[in-house]
XYZ file of C-alpha atoms in Angstrom:
489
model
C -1.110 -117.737 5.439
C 2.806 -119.546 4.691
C 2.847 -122.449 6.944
C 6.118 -121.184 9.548
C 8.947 -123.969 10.084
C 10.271 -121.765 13.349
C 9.490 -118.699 14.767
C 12.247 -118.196 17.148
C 11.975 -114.940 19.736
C 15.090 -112.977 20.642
C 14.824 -110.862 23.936
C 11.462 -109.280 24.695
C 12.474 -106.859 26.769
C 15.513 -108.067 28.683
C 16.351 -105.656 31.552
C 14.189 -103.123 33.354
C 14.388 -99.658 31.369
C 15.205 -97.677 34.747
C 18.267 -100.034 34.664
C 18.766 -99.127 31.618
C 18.646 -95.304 31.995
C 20.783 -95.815 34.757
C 23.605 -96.320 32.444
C 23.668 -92.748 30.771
C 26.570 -91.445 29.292
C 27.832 -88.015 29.512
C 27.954 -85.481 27.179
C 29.645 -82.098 27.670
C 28.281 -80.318 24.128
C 25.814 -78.731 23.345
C 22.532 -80.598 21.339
C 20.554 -78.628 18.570
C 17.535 -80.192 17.393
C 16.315 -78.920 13.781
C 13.012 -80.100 12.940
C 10.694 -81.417 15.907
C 8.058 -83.476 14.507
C 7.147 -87.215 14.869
C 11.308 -88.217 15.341
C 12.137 -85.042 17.233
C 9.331 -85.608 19.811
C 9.718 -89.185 19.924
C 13.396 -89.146 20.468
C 14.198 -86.427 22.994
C 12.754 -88.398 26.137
C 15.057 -91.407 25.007
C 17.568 -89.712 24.438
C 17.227 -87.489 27.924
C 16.821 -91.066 29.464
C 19.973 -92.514 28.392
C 22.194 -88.998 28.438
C 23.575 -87.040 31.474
C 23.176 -83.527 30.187
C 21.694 -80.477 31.835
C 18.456 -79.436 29.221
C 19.421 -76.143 29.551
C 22.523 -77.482 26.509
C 19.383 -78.745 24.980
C 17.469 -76.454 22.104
C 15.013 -77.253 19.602
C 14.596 -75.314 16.137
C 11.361 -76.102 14.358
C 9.202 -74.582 11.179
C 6.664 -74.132 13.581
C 4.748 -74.408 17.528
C 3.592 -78.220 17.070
C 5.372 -80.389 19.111
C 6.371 -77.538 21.890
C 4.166 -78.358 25.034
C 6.161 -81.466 24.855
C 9.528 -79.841 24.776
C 8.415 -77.599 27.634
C 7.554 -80.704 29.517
C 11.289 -81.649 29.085
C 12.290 -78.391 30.103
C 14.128 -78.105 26.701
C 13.276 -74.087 24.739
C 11.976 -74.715 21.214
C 11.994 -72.186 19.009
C 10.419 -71.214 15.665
C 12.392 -70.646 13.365
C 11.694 -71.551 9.642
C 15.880 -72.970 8.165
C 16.513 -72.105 4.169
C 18.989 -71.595 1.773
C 19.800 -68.045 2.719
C 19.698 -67.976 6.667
C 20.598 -71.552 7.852
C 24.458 -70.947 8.275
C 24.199 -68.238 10.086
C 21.636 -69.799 12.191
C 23.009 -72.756 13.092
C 26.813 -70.686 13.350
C 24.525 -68.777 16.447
C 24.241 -71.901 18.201
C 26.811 -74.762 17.363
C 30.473 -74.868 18.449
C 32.640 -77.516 18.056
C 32.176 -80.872 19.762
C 28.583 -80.191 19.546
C 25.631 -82.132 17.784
C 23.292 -81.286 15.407
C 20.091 -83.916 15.506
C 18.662 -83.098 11.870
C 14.632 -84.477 12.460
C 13.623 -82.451 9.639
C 12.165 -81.767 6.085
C 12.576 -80.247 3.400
C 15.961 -78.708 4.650
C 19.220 -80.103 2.467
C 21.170 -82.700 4.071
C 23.967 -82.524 2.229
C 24.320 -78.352 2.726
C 23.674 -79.219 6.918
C 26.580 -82.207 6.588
C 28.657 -80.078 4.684
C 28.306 -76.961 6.723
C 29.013 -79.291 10.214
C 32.420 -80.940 8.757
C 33.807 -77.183 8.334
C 32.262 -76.435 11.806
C 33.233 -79.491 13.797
C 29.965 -80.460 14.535
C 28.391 -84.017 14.973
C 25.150 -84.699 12.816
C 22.718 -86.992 12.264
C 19.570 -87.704 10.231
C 17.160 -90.462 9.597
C 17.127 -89.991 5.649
C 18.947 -87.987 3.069
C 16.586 -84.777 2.727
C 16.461 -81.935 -0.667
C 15.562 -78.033 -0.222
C 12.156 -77.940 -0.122
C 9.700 -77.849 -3.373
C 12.737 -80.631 -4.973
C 10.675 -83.591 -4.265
C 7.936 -82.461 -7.150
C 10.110 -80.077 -8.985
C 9.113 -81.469 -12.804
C 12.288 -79.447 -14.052
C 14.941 -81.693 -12.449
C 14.708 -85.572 -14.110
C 13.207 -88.404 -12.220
C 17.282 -89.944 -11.913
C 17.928 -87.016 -10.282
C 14.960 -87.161 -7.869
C 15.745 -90.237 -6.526
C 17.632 -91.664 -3.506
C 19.951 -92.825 -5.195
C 21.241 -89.047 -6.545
C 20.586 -87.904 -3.005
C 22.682 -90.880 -1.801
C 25.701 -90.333 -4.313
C 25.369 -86.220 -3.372
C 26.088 -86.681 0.572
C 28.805 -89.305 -0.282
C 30.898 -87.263 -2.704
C 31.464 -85.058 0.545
C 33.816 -87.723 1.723
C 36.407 -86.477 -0.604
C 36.059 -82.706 0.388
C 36.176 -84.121 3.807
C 38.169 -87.074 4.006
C 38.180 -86.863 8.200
C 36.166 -84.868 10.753
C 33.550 -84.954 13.014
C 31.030 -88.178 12.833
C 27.870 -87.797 10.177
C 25.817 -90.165 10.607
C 23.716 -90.596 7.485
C 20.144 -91.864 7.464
C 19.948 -93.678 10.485
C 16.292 -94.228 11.937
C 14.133 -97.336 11.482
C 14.809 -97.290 8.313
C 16.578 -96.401 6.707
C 19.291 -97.532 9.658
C 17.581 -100.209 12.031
C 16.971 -102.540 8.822
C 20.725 -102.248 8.166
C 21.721 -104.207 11.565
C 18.632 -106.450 11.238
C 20.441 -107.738 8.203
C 23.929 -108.725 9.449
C 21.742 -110.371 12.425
C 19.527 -112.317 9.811
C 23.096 -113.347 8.015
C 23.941 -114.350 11.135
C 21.358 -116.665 12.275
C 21.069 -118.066 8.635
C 25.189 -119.145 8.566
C 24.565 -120.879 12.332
C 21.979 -122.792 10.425
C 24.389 -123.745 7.475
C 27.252 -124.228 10.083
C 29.448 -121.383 8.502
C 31.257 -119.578 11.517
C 30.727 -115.477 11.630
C 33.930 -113.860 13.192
C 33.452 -111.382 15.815
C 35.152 -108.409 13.029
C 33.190 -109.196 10.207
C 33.994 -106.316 7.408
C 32.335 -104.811 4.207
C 33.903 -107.659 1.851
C 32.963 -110.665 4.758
C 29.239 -109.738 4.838
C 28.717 -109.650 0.620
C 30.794 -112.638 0.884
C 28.473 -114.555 3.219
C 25.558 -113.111 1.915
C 26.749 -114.811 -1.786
C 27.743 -117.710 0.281
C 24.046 -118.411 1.320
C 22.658 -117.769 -1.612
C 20.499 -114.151 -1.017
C 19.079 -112.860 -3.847
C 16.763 -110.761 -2.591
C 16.506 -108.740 0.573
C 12.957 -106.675 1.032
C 12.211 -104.479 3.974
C 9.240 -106.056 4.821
C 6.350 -103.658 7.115
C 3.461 -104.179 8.062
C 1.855 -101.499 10.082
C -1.306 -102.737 11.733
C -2.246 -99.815 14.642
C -5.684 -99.055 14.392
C -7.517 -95.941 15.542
C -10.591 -95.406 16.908
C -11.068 -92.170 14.458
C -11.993 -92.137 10.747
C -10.165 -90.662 8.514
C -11.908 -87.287 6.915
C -12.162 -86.587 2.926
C -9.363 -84.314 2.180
C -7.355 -85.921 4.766
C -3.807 -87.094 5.037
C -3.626 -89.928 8.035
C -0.803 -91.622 8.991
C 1.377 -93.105 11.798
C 4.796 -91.037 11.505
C 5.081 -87.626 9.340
C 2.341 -87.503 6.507
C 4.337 -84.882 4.590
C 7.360 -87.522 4.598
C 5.359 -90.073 3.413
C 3.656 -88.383 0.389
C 7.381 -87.079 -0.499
C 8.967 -90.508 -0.444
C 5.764 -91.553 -2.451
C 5.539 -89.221 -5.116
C 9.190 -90.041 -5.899
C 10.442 -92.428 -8.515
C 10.105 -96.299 -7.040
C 13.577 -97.398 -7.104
C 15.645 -100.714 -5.656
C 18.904 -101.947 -5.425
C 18.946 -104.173 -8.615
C 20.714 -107.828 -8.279
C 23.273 -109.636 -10.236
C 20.303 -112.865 -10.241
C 17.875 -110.273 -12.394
C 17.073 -111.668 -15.799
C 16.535 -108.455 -17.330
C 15.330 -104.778 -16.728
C 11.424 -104.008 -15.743
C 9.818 -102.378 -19.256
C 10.665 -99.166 -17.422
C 13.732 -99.708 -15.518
C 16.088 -97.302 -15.697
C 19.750 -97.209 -14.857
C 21.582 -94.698 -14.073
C 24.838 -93.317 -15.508
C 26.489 -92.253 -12.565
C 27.388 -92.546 -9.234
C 28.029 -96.453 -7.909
C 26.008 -98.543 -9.779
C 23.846 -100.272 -7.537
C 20.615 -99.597 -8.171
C 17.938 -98.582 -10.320
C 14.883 -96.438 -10.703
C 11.347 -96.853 -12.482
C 9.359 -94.134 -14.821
C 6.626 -93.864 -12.382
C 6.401 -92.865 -8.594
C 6.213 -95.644 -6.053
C 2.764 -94.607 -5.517
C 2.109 -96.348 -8.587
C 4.170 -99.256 -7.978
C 3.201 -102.045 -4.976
C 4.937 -105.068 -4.568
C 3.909 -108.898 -2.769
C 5.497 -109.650 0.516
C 5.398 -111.624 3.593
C 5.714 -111.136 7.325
C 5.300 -113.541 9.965
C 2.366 -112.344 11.854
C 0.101 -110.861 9.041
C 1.279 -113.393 7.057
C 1.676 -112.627 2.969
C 0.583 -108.766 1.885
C 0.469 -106.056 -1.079
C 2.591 -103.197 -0.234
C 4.016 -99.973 -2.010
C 7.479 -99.866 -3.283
C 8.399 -96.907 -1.856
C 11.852 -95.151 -2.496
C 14.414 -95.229 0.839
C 17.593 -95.140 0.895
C 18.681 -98.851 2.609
C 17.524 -100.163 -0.928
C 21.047 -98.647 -2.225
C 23.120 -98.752 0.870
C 22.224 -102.671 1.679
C 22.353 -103.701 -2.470
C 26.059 -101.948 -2.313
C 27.077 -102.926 0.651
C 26.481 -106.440 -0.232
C 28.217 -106.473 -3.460
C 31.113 -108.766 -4.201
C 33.294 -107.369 -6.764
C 36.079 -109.407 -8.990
C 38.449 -106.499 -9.839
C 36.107 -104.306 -11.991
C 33.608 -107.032 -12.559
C 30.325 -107.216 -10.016
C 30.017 -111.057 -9.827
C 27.416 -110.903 -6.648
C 24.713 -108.052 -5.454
C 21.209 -109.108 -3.767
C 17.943 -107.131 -5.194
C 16.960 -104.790 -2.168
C 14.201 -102.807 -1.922
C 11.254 -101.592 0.501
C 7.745 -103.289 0.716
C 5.648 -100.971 2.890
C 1.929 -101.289 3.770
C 0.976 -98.893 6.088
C -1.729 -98.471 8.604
C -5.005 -99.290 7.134
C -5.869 -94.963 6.984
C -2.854 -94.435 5.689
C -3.089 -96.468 2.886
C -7.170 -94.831 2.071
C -4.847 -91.379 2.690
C -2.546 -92.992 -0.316
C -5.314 -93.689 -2.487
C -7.075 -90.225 -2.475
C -3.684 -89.170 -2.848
C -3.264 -91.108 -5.935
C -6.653 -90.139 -7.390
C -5.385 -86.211 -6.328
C -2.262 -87.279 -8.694
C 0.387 -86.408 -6.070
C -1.614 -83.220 -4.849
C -1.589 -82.960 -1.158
C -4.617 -83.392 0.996
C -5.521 -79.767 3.012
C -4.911 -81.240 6.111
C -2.609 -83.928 7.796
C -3.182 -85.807 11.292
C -0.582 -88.191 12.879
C -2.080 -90.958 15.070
C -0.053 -91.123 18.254
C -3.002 -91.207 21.336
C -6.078 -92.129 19.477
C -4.236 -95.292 18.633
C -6.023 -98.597 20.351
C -4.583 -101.380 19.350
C -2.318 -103.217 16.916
C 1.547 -103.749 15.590
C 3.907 -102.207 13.410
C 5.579 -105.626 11.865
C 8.936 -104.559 10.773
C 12.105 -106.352 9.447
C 13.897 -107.648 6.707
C 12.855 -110.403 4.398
C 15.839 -112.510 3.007
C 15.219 -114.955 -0.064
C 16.702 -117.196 -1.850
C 16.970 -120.722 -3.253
C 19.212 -122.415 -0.306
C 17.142 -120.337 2.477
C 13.862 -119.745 1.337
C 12.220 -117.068 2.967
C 13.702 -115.823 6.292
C 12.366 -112.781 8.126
C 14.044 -111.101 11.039
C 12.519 -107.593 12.483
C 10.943 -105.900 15.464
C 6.883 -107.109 16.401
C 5.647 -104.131 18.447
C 2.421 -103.154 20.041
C 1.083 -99.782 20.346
C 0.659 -100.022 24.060
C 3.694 -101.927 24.734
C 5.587 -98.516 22.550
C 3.633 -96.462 24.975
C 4.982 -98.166 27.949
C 8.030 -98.354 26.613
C 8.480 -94.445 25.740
C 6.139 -91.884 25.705
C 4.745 -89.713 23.008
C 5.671 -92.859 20.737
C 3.244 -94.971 18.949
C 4.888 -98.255 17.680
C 5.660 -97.043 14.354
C 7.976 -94.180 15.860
C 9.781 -96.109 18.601
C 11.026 -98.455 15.975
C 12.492 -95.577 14.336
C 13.453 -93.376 17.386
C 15.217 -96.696 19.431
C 18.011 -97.011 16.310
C 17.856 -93.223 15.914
C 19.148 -92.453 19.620
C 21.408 -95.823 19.651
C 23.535 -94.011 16.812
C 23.705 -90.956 18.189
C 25.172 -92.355 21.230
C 27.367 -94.480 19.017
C 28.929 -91.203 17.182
C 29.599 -89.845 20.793
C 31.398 -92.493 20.981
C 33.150 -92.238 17.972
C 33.436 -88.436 17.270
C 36.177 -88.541 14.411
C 34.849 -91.342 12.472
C 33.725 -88.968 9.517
C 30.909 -89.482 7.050
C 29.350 -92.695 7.617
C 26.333 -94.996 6.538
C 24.554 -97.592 8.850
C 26.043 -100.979 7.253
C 29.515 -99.401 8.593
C 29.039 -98.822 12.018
C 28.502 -101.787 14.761
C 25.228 -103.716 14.193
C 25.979 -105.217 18.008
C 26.048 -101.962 19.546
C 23.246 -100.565 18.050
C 20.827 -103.564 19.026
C 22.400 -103.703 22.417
C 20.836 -100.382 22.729
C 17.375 -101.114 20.825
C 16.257 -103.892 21.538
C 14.571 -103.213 24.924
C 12.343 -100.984 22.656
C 11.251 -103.443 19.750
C 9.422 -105.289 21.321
C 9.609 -108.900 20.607
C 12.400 -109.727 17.912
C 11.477 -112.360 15.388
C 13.603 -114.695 13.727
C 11.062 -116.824 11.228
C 11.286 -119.389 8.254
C 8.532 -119.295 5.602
C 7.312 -121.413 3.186
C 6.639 -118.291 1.140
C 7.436 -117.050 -2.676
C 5.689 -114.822 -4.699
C 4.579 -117.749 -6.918
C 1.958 -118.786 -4.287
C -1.665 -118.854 -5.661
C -1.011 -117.170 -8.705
C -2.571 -117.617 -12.201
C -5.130 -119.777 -11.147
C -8.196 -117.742 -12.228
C -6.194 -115.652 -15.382
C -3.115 -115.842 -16.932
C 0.106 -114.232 -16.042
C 3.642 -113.616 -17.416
C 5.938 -115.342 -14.379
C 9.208 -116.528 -14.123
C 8.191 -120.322 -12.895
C 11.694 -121.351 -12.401
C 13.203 -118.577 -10.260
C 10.369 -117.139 -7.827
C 13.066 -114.395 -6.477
C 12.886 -112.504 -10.083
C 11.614 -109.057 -9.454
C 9.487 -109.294 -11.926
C 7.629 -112.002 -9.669
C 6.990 -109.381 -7.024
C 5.345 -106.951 -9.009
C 1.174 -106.318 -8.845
C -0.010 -105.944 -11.790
């Protein structure tokens, strides 16, 4: 375990939540939910808390029945009814007027067709990730560039020029990707108090990458480490997890991918770049089922995780980029570092001998849970700041106090996820927008009674620790940030 130099805690839980509801805002739209899984379930009690709307203006859509005894216990209708290429505008044209919202908690329906489609309609959106049709995810006939997060990424943006103004998108905007986004202006934050550089109140795009350059980040990692335990074994031929196991085996079986720094000496043997779109990242030949990375988080101290593919890699890495005309002088390596609950990651495995096949049958602990964390935040590293992690420390039964039918995987996701949908309400014009561009202090304001405690801690921790003691390895000795440094071989 890295020896901590501070471990600072910011707000446990810092007003009573029936205070807290007390405050809801009005709404005079409708609200169509498509998709009512793990977020959709999680989300519509928080949001029901914190909004003054009759749930007769509230309607769920969903593939299927799972999920509806807790809608009726909302009073909220769910219906079934199964959104593709051919029926979904006409669908959703049915329901949605303008000024209303459409919460997209699903999969396998296209984002960037449901963004689209609201613009023309006046509609507000949201979703927590950038989604393809269904069957796109594994579809060998499209190339692994095109796969990615990144394409996905570049696809919903390129609508901003079809629809320069309009009703608010949000874009990917749960735990994260989303959450992670504001946890990294905060961690900024704290680390320029430190240094004694002053953060102004109306920090923009070029201030942060600035700042971030200024403190010398080279490398950001969402760092999780989900440690709820349930009392249940997981079966052979069984997909176990603590938010959707069809999301996770998606976002697995695609190509591992990060936001690729300026500090990098060179590419990974199969790095690829791509040839389009903004530049900031890069992709792998192999899925990030394949590829696991070392990382560090204060309470289970250092870990092996998956590089899995999410789109905050891009969005941070981009955000953060300092540009000299045409030249890219400064960009920090970003990428996710996920180990998930201990059956999850057994679920992985078989899914990795099953190469990519999916297990016959799925379970999502939520009330068998009895005990443990979800560790979530964002690492920051570099040679002036070591490592510095800032994220959400969250209990299972804390998240159930907190919220219910939320474990404390989903409430870190569903908090952020309801906290920008009240944030578009209040900003219904503001177009097609990413996390890093909306207020970081409005969207913690809201979370934060629902993360638990919030972490600010040093580390003593690189990559370098312990290694090539018992065999050889090819490391970069003099910079410990080097990708290359992170990888398990």
């Amino acid at each position: 375990m890295a020896v901590q130099e501070t471990n600072r805690y910011y707000g446990d839980i810092p007003m009573p939540l029936k205070e807290v509801a007390s405050r809801a805002v009005e709404f005079p739209h409708h609200i169509l939910f498509v998709g009512f899984g793990a977020v959709g379930q999680g989300a519509l009690p928080l949001l029901l808390r914190h909004l003054a709307i009759p749930t007769d203006r509230v309607a769920i859509l969903s593939a299927d029945e799972d999920g509806k005894d807790v809608a009726r216990q909302f009073g909220v209708a769910l219906e079934v009814v199964r959104l593709d290429r051919d029926c979904y505008r006409e669908v959703l044209a049915q329901r949605l007027r303008p000024g209303d919202f459409l919460v997209n908690a699903s999969l396998n329906i296209s984002s960037v067709e449901l963004v689209a489609w609201c613009q023309q309609a006046g509609v507000l959106y949201i979703d927590a990730c950038v989604e393809p049709w269904a069957g796109e995810h594994m579809d060998a006939a499209v190339t692994p560039a095109l796969r990615s997060n990144y394409a996905y990424r570049e696809q919903a943006l390129a609508l901003r020029s079809q629809f320069p103004s309009g009703p608010t998108a949000m874009l990917m905007h749960g735990a994260n990707p989303g959450l992670v986004s504001h946890f990294v202006k905060e961690a900024l934050s704290q680390l320029a108090a430190e240094a004694g550089i002053d953060v102004l109140a109306s920090m923009r795009r070029e201030d942060w990458a600035q700042l971030a350059m200024r403190l010398g980040i080279r490398a950001i990692q969402v760092a999780e480490r989900d440690g709820q335990v349930s009392g249940r074994a997981k079966l052979p031929d069984e997909f176990v997890n603590t938010w959707s196991c069809p999301g996770f085996y998606e976002e697995a079986i695609q190509p591992a991918e990060l936001g690729w720094g300026t500090h990098e000496k060179c590419l990974p043997p199969d790095g690829r770049e791509h040839d389009f779109g903004c530049k900031a990242g890069i992709y792998l030949d192999r899925p990030g089922l394949s590829t696991r990375v070392r990382s560090w988080v204060p309470h289970h101290g250092a870990f092996h995780g998956w590089l899995i593919s999410h789109g905050e890699s891009l969005s941070i890495a981009d955000y953060l980029t300092v540009r000299e005309g045409a030249d890219v002088i400064y960009r920090p390596t970003c990428y996710y570092a996920y180990h998930p609950c201990d059956q999850a990651v057994l679920s992985l495995l078989e899914f990795a001998a099953r190469e990519g096949r999916p297990q016959s049958t799925c379970r999502v602990l939520r009330d068998e849970l009895v005990g443990g964390m979800d560790e979530l935040g964002v690492l920051l590293m570099g040679p002036k700041t070591g490592a510095y992690w800032y994220g959400s420390q969250l209990d299972v039964h804390t998240a159930r106090t907190l919220c219910p039918f939320n474990n404390a995987t989903t409430l870190q996701v569903n908090a952020p996820f309801v906290a920008a949908i009240l944030w578009a309400m209040a900003h219904p014009q503001a177009g097609i927008v990413e996390p890093e561009e909306i207020d970081h202090h409005f969207v913690l304001q809201f979370a934060r009674p629902y993360l638990g405690k919030l972490v600010g801690a040093h580390g003593h921790w690189t990559p370098l620790q312990g290694r090539s003691k018992l065999f050889a390895e090819e490391i970069d000795a003099a910079d410990p940030w080097q990708f290359t440094n992170f990888l398990v071989r």
